[in-house]
Short mmCIF file of C-alpha atoms in Angstrom, two decimals:
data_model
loop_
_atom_site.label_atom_id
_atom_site.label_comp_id
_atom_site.label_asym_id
_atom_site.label_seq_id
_atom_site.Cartn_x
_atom_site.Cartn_y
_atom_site.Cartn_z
CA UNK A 11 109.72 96.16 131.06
CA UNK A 12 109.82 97.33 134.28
CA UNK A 13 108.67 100.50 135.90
CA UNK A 14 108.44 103.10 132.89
CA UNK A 15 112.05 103.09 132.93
CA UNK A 16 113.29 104.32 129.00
CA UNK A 17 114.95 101.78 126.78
CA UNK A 18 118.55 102.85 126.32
CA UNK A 19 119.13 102.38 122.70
CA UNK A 20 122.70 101.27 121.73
CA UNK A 21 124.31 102.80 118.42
CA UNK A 22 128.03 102.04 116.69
CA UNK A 23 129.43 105.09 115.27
CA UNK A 24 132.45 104.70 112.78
CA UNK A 25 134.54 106.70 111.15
CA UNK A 26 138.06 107.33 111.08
CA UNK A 27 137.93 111.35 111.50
CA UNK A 28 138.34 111.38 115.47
CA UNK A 29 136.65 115.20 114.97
CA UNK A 30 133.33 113.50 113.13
CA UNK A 31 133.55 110.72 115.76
CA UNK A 32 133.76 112.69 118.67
CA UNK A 33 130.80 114.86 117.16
CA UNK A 34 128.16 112.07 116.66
CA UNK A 35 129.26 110.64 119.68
CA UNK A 36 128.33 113.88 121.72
CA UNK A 37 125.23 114.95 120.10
CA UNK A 38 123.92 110.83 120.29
CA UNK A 39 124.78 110.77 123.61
CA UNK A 40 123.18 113.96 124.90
CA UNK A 41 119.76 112.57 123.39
CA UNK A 42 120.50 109.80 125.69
CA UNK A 43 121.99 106.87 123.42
CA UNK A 44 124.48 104.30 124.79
CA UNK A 45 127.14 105.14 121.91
CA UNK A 46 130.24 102.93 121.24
CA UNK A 47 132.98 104.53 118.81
CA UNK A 48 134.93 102.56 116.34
CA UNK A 49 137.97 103.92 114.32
CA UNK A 50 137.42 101.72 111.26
CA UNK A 51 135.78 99.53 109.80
CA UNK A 52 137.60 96.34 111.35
CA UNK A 53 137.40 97.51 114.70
CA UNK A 54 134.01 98.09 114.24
CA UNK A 55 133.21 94.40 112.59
CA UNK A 56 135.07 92.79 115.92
CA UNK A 57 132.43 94.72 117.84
CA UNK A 58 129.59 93.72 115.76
CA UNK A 59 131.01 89.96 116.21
CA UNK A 60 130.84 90.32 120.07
CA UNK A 61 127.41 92.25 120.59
CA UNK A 62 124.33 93.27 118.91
CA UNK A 63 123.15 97.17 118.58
CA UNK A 64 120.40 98.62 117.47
CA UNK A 65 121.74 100.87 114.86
CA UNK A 66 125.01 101.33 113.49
CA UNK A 67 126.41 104.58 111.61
CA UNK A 68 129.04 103.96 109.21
CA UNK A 69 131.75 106.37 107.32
CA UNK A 70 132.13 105.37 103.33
CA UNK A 71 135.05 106.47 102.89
CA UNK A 72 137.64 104.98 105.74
CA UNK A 73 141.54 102.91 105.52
CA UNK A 74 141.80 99.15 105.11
CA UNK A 75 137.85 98.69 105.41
CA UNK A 76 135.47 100.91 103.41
CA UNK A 77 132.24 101.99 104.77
CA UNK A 78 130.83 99.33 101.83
CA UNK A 79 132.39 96.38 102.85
CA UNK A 80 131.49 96.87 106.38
CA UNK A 81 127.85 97.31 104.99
CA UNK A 82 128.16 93.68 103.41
CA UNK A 83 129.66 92.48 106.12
CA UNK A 84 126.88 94.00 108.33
CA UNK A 85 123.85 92.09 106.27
CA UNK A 86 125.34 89.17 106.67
CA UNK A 87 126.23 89.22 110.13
CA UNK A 88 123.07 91.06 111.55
CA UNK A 89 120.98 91.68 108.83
CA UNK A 90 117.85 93.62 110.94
CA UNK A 91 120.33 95.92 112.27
CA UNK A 92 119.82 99.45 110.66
CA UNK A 93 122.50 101.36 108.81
CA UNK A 94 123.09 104.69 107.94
CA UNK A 95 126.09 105.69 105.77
CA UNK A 96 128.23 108.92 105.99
CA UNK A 97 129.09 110.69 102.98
CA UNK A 98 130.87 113.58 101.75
CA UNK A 99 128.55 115.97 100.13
CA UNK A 100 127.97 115.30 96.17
CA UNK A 101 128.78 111.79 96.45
CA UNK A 102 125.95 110.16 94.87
CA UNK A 103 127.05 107.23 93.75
CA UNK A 104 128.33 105.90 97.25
CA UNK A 105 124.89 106.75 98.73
CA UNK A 106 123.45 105.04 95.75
CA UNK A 107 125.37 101.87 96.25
CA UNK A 108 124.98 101.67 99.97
CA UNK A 109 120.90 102.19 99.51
CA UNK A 110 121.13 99.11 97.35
CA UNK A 111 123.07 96.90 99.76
CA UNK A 112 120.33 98.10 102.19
CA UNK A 113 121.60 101.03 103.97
CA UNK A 114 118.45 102.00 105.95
CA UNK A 115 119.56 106.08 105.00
CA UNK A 116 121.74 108.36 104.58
CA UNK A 117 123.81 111.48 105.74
CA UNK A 118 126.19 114.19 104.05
CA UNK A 119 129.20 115.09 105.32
CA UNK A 120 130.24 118.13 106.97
CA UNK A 121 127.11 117.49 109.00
CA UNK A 122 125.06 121.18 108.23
CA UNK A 123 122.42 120.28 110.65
CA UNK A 124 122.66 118.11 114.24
CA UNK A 125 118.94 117.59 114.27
CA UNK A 126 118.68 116.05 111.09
CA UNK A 127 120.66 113.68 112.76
CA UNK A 128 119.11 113.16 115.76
CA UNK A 129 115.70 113.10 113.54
CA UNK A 130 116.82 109.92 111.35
CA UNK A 131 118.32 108.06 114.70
CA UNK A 132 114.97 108.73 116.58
CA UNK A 133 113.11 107.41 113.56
CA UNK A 134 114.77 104.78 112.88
CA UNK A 135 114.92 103.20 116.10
CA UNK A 136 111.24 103.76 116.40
CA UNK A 137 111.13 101.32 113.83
CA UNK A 138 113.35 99.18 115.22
CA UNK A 139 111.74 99.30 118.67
CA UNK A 140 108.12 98.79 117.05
CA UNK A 141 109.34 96.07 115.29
CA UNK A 142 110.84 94.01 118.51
CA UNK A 143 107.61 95.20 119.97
CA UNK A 144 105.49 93.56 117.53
CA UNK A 145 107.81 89.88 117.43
CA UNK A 146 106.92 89.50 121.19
CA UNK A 147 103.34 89.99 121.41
CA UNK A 148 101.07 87.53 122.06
CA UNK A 149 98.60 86.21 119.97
CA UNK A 150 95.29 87.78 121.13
CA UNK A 151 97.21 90.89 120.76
CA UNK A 152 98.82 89.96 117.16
CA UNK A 153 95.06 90.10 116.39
CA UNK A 154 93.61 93.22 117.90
CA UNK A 155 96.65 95.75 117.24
CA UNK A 156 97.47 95.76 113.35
CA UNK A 157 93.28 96.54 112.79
CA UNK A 158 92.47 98.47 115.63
CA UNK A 159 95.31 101.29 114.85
CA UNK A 160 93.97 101.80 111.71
CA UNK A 161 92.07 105.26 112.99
CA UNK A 162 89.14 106.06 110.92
CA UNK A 163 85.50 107.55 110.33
CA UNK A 164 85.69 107.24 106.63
CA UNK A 165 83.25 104.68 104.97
CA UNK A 166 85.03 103.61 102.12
CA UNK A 167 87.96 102.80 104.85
CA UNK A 168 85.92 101.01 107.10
CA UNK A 169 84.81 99.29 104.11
CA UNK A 170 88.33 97.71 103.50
CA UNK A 171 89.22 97.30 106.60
CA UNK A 172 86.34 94.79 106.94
CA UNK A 173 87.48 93.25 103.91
CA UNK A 174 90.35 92.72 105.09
CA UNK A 175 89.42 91.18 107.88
CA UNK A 176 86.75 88.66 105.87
CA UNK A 177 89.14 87.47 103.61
CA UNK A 178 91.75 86.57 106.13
CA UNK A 179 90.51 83.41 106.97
CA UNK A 180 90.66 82.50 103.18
CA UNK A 181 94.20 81.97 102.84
CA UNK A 182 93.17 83.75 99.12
CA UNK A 183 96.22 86.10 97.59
CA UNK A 184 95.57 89.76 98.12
CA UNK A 185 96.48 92.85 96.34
CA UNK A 186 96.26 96.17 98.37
CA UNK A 187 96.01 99.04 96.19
CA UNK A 188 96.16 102.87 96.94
CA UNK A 189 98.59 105.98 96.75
CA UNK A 190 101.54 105.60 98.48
CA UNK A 191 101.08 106.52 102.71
CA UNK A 192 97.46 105.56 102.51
CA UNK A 193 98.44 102.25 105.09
CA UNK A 194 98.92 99.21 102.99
CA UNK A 195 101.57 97.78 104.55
CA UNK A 196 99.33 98.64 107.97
CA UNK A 197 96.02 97.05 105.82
CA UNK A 198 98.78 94.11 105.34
CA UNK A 199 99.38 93.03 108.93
CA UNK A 200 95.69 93.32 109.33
CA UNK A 201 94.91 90.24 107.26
CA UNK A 202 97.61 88.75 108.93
CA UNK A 203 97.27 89.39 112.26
CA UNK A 204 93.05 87.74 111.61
CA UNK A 205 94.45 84.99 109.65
CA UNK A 206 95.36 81.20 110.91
CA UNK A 207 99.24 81.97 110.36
CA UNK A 208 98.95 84.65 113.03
CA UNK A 209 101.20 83.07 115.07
CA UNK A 210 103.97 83.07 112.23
CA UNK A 211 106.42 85.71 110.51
CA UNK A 212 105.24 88.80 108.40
CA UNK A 213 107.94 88.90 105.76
CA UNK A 214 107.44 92.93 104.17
CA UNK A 215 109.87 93.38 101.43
CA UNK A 216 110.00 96.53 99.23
CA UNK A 217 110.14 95.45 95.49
CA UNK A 218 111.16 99.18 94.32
CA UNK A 219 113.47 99.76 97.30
CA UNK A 220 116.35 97.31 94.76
CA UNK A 221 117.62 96.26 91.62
CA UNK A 222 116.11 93.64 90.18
CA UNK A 223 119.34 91.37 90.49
CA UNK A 224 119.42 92.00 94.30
CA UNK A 225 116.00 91.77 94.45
CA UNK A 226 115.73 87.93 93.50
CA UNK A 227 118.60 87.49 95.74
CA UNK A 228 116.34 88.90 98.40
CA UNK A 229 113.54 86.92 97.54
CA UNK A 230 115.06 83.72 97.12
CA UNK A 231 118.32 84.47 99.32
CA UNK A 232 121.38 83.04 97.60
CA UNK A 233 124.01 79.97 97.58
CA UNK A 234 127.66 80.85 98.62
CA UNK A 235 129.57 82.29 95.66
CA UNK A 236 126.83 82.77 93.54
CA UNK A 237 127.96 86.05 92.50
CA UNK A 238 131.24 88.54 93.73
CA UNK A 239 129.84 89.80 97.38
CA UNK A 240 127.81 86.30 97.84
CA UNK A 241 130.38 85.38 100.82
CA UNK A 242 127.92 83.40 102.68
CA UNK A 243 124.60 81.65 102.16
CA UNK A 244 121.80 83.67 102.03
CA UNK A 245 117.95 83.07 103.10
CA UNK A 246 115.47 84.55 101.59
CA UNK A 247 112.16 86.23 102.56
CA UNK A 248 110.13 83.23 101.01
CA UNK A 249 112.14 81.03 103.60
CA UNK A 250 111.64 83.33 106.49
CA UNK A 251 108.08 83.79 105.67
CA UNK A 252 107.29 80.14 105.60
CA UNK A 253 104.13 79.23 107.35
CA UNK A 254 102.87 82.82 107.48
CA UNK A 255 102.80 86.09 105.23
CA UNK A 256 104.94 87.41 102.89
CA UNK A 257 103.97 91.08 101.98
CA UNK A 258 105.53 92.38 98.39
CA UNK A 259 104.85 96.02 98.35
CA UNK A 260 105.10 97.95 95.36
CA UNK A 261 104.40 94.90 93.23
CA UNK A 262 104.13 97.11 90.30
CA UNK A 263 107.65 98.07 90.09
CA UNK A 264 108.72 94.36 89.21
CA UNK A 265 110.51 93.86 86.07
CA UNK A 266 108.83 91.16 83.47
CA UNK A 267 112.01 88.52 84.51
CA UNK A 268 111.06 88.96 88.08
CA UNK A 269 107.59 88.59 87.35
CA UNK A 270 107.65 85.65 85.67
CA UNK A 271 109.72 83.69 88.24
CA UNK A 272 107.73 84.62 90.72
CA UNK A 273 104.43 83.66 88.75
CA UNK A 274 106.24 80.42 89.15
CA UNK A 275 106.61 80.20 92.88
CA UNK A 276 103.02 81.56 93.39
CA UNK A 277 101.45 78.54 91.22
CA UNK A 278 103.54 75.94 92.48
CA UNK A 279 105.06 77.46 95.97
CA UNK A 280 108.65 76.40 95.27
CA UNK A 281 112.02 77.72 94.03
CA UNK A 282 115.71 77.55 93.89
CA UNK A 283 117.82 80.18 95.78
CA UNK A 284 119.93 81.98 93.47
CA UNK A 285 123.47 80.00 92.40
CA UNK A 286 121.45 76.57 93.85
CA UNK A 287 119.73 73.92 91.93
CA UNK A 288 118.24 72.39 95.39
CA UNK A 289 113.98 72.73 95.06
CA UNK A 290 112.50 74.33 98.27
CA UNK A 291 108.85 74.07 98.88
CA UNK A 292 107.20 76.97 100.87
CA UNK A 293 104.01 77.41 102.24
CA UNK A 294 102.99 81.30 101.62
CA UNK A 295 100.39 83.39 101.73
CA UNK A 296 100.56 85.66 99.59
CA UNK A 297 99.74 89.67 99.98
CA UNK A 298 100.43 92.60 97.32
CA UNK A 299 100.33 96.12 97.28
CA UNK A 300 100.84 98.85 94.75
CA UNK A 301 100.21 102.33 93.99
CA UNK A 302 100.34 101.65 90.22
CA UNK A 303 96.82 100.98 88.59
CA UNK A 304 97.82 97.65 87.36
CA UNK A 305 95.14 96.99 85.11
CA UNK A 306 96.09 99.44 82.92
CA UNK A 307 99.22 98.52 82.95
CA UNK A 308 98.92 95.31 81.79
CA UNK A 309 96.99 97.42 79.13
CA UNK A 310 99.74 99.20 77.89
CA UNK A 311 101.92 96.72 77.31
CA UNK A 312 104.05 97.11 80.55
CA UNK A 313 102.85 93.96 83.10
CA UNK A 314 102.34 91.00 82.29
CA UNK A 315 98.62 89.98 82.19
CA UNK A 316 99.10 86.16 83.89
CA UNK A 317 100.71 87.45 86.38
CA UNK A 318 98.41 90.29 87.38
CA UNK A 319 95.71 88.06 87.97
CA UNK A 320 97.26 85.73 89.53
CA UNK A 321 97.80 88.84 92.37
CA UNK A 322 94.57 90.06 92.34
CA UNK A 323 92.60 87.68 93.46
CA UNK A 324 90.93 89.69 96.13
CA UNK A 325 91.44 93.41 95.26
CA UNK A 326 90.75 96.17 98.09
CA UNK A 327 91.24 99.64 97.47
CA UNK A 328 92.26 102.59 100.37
CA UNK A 329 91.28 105.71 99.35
CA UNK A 330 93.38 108.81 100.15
CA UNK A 331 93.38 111.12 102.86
CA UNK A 332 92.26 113.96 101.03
CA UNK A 333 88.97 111.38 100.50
CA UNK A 334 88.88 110.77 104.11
CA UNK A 335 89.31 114.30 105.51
CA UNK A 336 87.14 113.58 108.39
CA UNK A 337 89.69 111.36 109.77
CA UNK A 338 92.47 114.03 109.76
CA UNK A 339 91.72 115.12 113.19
CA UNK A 340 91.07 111.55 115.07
CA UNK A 341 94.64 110.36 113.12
CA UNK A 342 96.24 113.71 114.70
CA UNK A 343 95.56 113.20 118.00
CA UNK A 344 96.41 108.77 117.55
CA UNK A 345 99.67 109.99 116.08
CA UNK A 346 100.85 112.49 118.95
CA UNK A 347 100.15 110.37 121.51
CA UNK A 348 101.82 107.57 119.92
CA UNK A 349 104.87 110.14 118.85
CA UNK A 350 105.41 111.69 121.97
CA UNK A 351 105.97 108.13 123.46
CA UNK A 352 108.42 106.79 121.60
CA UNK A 353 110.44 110.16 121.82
CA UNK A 354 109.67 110.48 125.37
CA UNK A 355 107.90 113.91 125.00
CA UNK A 356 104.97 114.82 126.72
CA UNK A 357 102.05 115.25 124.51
CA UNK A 358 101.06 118.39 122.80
CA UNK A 359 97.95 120.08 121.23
CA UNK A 360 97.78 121.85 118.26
CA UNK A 361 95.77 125.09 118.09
CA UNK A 362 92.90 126.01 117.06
CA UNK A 363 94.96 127.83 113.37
CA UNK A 364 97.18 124.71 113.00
CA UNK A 365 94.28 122.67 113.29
CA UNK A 366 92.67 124.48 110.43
CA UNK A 367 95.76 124.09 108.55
CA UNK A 368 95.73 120.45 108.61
CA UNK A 369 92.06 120.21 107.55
CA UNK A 370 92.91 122.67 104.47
CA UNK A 371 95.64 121.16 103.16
CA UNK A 372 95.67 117.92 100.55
CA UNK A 373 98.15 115.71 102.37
CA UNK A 374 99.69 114.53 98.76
CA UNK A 375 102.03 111.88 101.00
CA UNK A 376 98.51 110.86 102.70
CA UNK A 377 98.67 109.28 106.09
CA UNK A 378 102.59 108.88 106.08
CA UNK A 379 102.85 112.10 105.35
CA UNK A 380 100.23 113.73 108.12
CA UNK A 381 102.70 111.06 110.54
CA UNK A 382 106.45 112.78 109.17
CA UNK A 383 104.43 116.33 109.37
CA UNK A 384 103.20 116.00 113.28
CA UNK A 385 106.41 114.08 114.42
CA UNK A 386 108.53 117.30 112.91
CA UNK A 387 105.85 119.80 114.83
CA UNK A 388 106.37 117.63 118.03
CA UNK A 389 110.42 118.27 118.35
CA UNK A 390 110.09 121.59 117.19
CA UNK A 391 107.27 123.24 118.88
CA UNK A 392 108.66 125.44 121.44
CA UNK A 393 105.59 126.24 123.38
CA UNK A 394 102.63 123.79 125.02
CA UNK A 395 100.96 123.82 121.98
CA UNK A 396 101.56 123.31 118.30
CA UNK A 397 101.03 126.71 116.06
CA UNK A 398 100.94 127.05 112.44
CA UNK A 399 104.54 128.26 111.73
CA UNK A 400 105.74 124.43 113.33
CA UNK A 401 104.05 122.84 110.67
CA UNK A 402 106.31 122.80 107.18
CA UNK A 403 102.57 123.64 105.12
CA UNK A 404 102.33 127.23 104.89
CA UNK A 405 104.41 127.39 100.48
CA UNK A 406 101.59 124.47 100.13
CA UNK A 407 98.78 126.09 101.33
CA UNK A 408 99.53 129.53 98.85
CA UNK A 409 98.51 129.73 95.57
CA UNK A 410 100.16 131.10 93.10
CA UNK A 411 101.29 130.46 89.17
CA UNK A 412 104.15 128.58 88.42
CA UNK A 413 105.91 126.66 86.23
CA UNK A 414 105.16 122.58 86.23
CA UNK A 415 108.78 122.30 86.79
CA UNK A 416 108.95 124.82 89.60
CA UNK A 417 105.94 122.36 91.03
CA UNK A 418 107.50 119.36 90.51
CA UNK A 419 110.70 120.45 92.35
CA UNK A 420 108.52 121.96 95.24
CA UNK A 421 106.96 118.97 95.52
CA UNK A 422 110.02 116.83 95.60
CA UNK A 423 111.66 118.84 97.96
CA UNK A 424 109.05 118.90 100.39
CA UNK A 425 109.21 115.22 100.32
CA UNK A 426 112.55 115.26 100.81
CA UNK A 427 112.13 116.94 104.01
CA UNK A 428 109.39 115.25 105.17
CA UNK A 429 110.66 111.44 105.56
CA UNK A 430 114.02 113.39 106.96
CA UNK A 431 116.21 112.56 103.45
CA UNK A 432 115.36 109.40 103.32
CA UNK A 433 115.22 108.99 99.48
CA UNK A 434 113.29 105.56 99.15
CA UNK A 435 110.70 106.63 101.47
CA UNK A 436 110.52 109.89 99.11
CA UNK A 437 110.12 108.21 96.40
CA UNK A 438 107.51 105.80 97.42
CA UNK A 439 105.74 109.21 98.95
CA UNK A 440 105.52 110.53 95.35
CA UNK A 441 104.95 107.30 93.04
CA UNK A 442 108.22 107.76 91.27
CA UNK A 443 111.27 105.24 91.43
CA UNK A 444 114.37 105.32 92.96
CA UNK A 445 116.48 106.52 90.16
CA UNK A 446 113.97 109.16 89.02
CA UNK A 447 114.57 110.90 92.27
CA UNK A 448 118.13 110.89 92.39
CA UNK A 449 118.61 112.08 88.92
CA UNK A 450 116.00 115.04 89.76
CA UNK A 451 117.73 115.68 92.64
CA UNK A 452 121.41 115.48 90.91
CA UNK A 453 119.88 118.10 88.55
CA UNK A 454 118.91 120.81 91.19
CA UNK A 455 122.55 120.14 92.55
CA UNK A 456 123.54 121.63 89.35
#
């Protein structure tokens, strides 16, 4: 890239209300986005045929074309591009059905708020621009970055991370355990990035994030017509992972089918996409994560026991942050840095209260949490420094009694807010599935 000239992000906005369309188009465009509108949904697919962009925000609800059927149409034509979906307010079950054809998020209609907007955009195509970051660099550097950004002074974390990086060589199957936010997925790319298939894909895939039927579709990827939507062939992550390392996070949300056909492909490293009879042979290596403790489990009845162990052959655990408080205040200062980068904000301090604040409090969301927390404080802090009322921890850091429900909801809530709406990052936050969430949160509607 040359100079330190920004990257001008590019971002389809659809819908067929020229008032909505004319308002996302203004507030993307004063953050600085290159924003193309589209009246429906087949205007928008012609566009989507012709160029690429980096994010695409969709209406539901729309003439001729539904914000749905785009969505399909959008995995199979440029599956990596993220999409958020528009909804009117208390329509759950579009949001619900988009989130399983992999929307990346989504918003509510009237739009209450222009910066939870600008939020989800700016996070998203952080993780877009990491992720075309990370594809181009070169292999000294695919071996240095994943291990050296994990920030720490904590011994039990230094402790994995070294594990990690002795069992990389071994080509063994490893299963990454630890509360949700504590850095698996980061732990992941560690063993990859020191491993002899460095040079190949990282496949991550989310086994809570779908439905068990879409799921082995996304594992496996799919024949043409093998079900109503299955326009198209479909590749799977196995496929795209071949040669390098496919990362199953939240393992421990698998159904016993799903297990057991993928017991299968881990002893003899083949399969049949779904709808085929064709064998394909893969070569895989193999890395797990959950937050679930497994072993008991598989003691309860509720995992099968032949497939945990084939999983675990090399356990490591990461502890949370609230274990590894003294790291709080180097991961701060990594995160800022890094945050105020990729929004193109100069860097701020925190003072000396808000610091205190961070050390008190018992980061329940862990690392991922501390990350959502800061990069809030960073847009919002009006001042050169960050104070106390920036940071959304002050109703955390009171005690007083309530009900479990009343803490539950809290809890949920603050979540919510946290990882900007997004509800499968929520639920990961708080170990609960999908569903749970959106029924809780259906419930407080009420």
């Amino acid at each position: 890239m040359a100079g330190n000239k920004p990257i001008r992000h590019s971002v389809l906005v659809v819908d067929d209300e020229s008032a909505m369309r004319l308002l996302l188009v203004s507030i993307l465009e004063g953050e600085g986005y290159a924003v193309t509108p589209a009246q429906n949904g087949r205007e928008a697919l012609q566009l989507i045929q012709k160029r690429k962009f980096d994010l695409i925000l969709t209406d539901v609800r729309m003439p001729e074309m539904d914000g749905i059927r785009l969505l399909s149409a959008i995995r199979e034509q440029s599956p990596e591009t993220p999409t958020v979906i528009l909804t009117a307010f208390g329509s759950v079950e579009d949001a619900v059905q988009a989130m399983k054809l992999g929307a990346a998020d989504y918003l509510t209609k009237p739009l209450g708020n222009p910066d939870e907007l600008r939020l989800l955009v700016s996070r998203l195509l952080g993780q877009r621009l990491l992720c075309n970051q990370n594809a181009v660099l070169n292999e000294d550097a695919q071996h240095e970055f994943p291990c050296r950004s994990m920030v720490t002074r904590n011994t039990a974390m230094q402790r994995a991370i070294d594990m990690a990086i002795q069992v990389a060589g071994a080509d063994t199957t490893v299963l990454v355990l630890g509360e949700s936010g504590t850095g698996k997925e980061l732990l992941a790319r560690c063993i990859h990035a020191h491993s002899t298939r460095a040079d190949k894909a990282f496949v991550p895939v989310n086994c809570a994030a779908l439905a068990p039927s879409l799921l082995e579709s996304e594992l496996f990827g799919h024949e043409k017509g093998a079900f109503t939507g299955a326009i198209a062939q479909h590749i799977g992550r196995f496929e795209r992972a071949h040669g390098g390392t496919l990362f199953l996070d939240e393992i421990g949300e698998l159904d016993p089918g799903l297990q057991s056909k993928l017991l299968r492909v881990l002893q003899e490293r083949e399969f049949e996409r779904v709808g085929g009879s064709r064998i394909i042979s893969v070569d895989v290596r193999i890395v797990a994560a959950s937050n679930r403790d497994l072993k008991k489990a598989v003691q309860e009845g509720g995992y099968r026991e032949d497939f945990y162990y084939r999983v675990s052959v090399f356990p490591i655990q990461l502890p949370p942050l609230k274990e590894r408080r003294e790291d709080v205040e180097p991961l701060t200062e990594s995160f800022l840095n890094r945050i105020s980068r990729r929004l193109g904000k100069p860097s701020k301090r925190l003072a000396p209260s808000a610091q205190k604040m961070l050390r008190d409090y018992d980061w329940p969301g862990n690392v991922r949490e501390l990350e959502n927390v800061l990069e809030r404080a960073l847009i919002i802090a009006r001042g050169h420094s960050i104070q106390p009322e920036d940071l959304p921890l002050e109703e955390a850091l009171q005690v007083s009694p309530r009900t479990l429900a009343e803490i539950e909801k809290d809890a949920i809530l603050r979540a919510l807010g946290e990882n900007d709406g997004h509800h499968r990052k929520t639920a990961e936050q708080l170990g609960i599935s999908l569903r749970t969430l959106q029924y809780r949160l259906k419930d407080y509607a009420r």
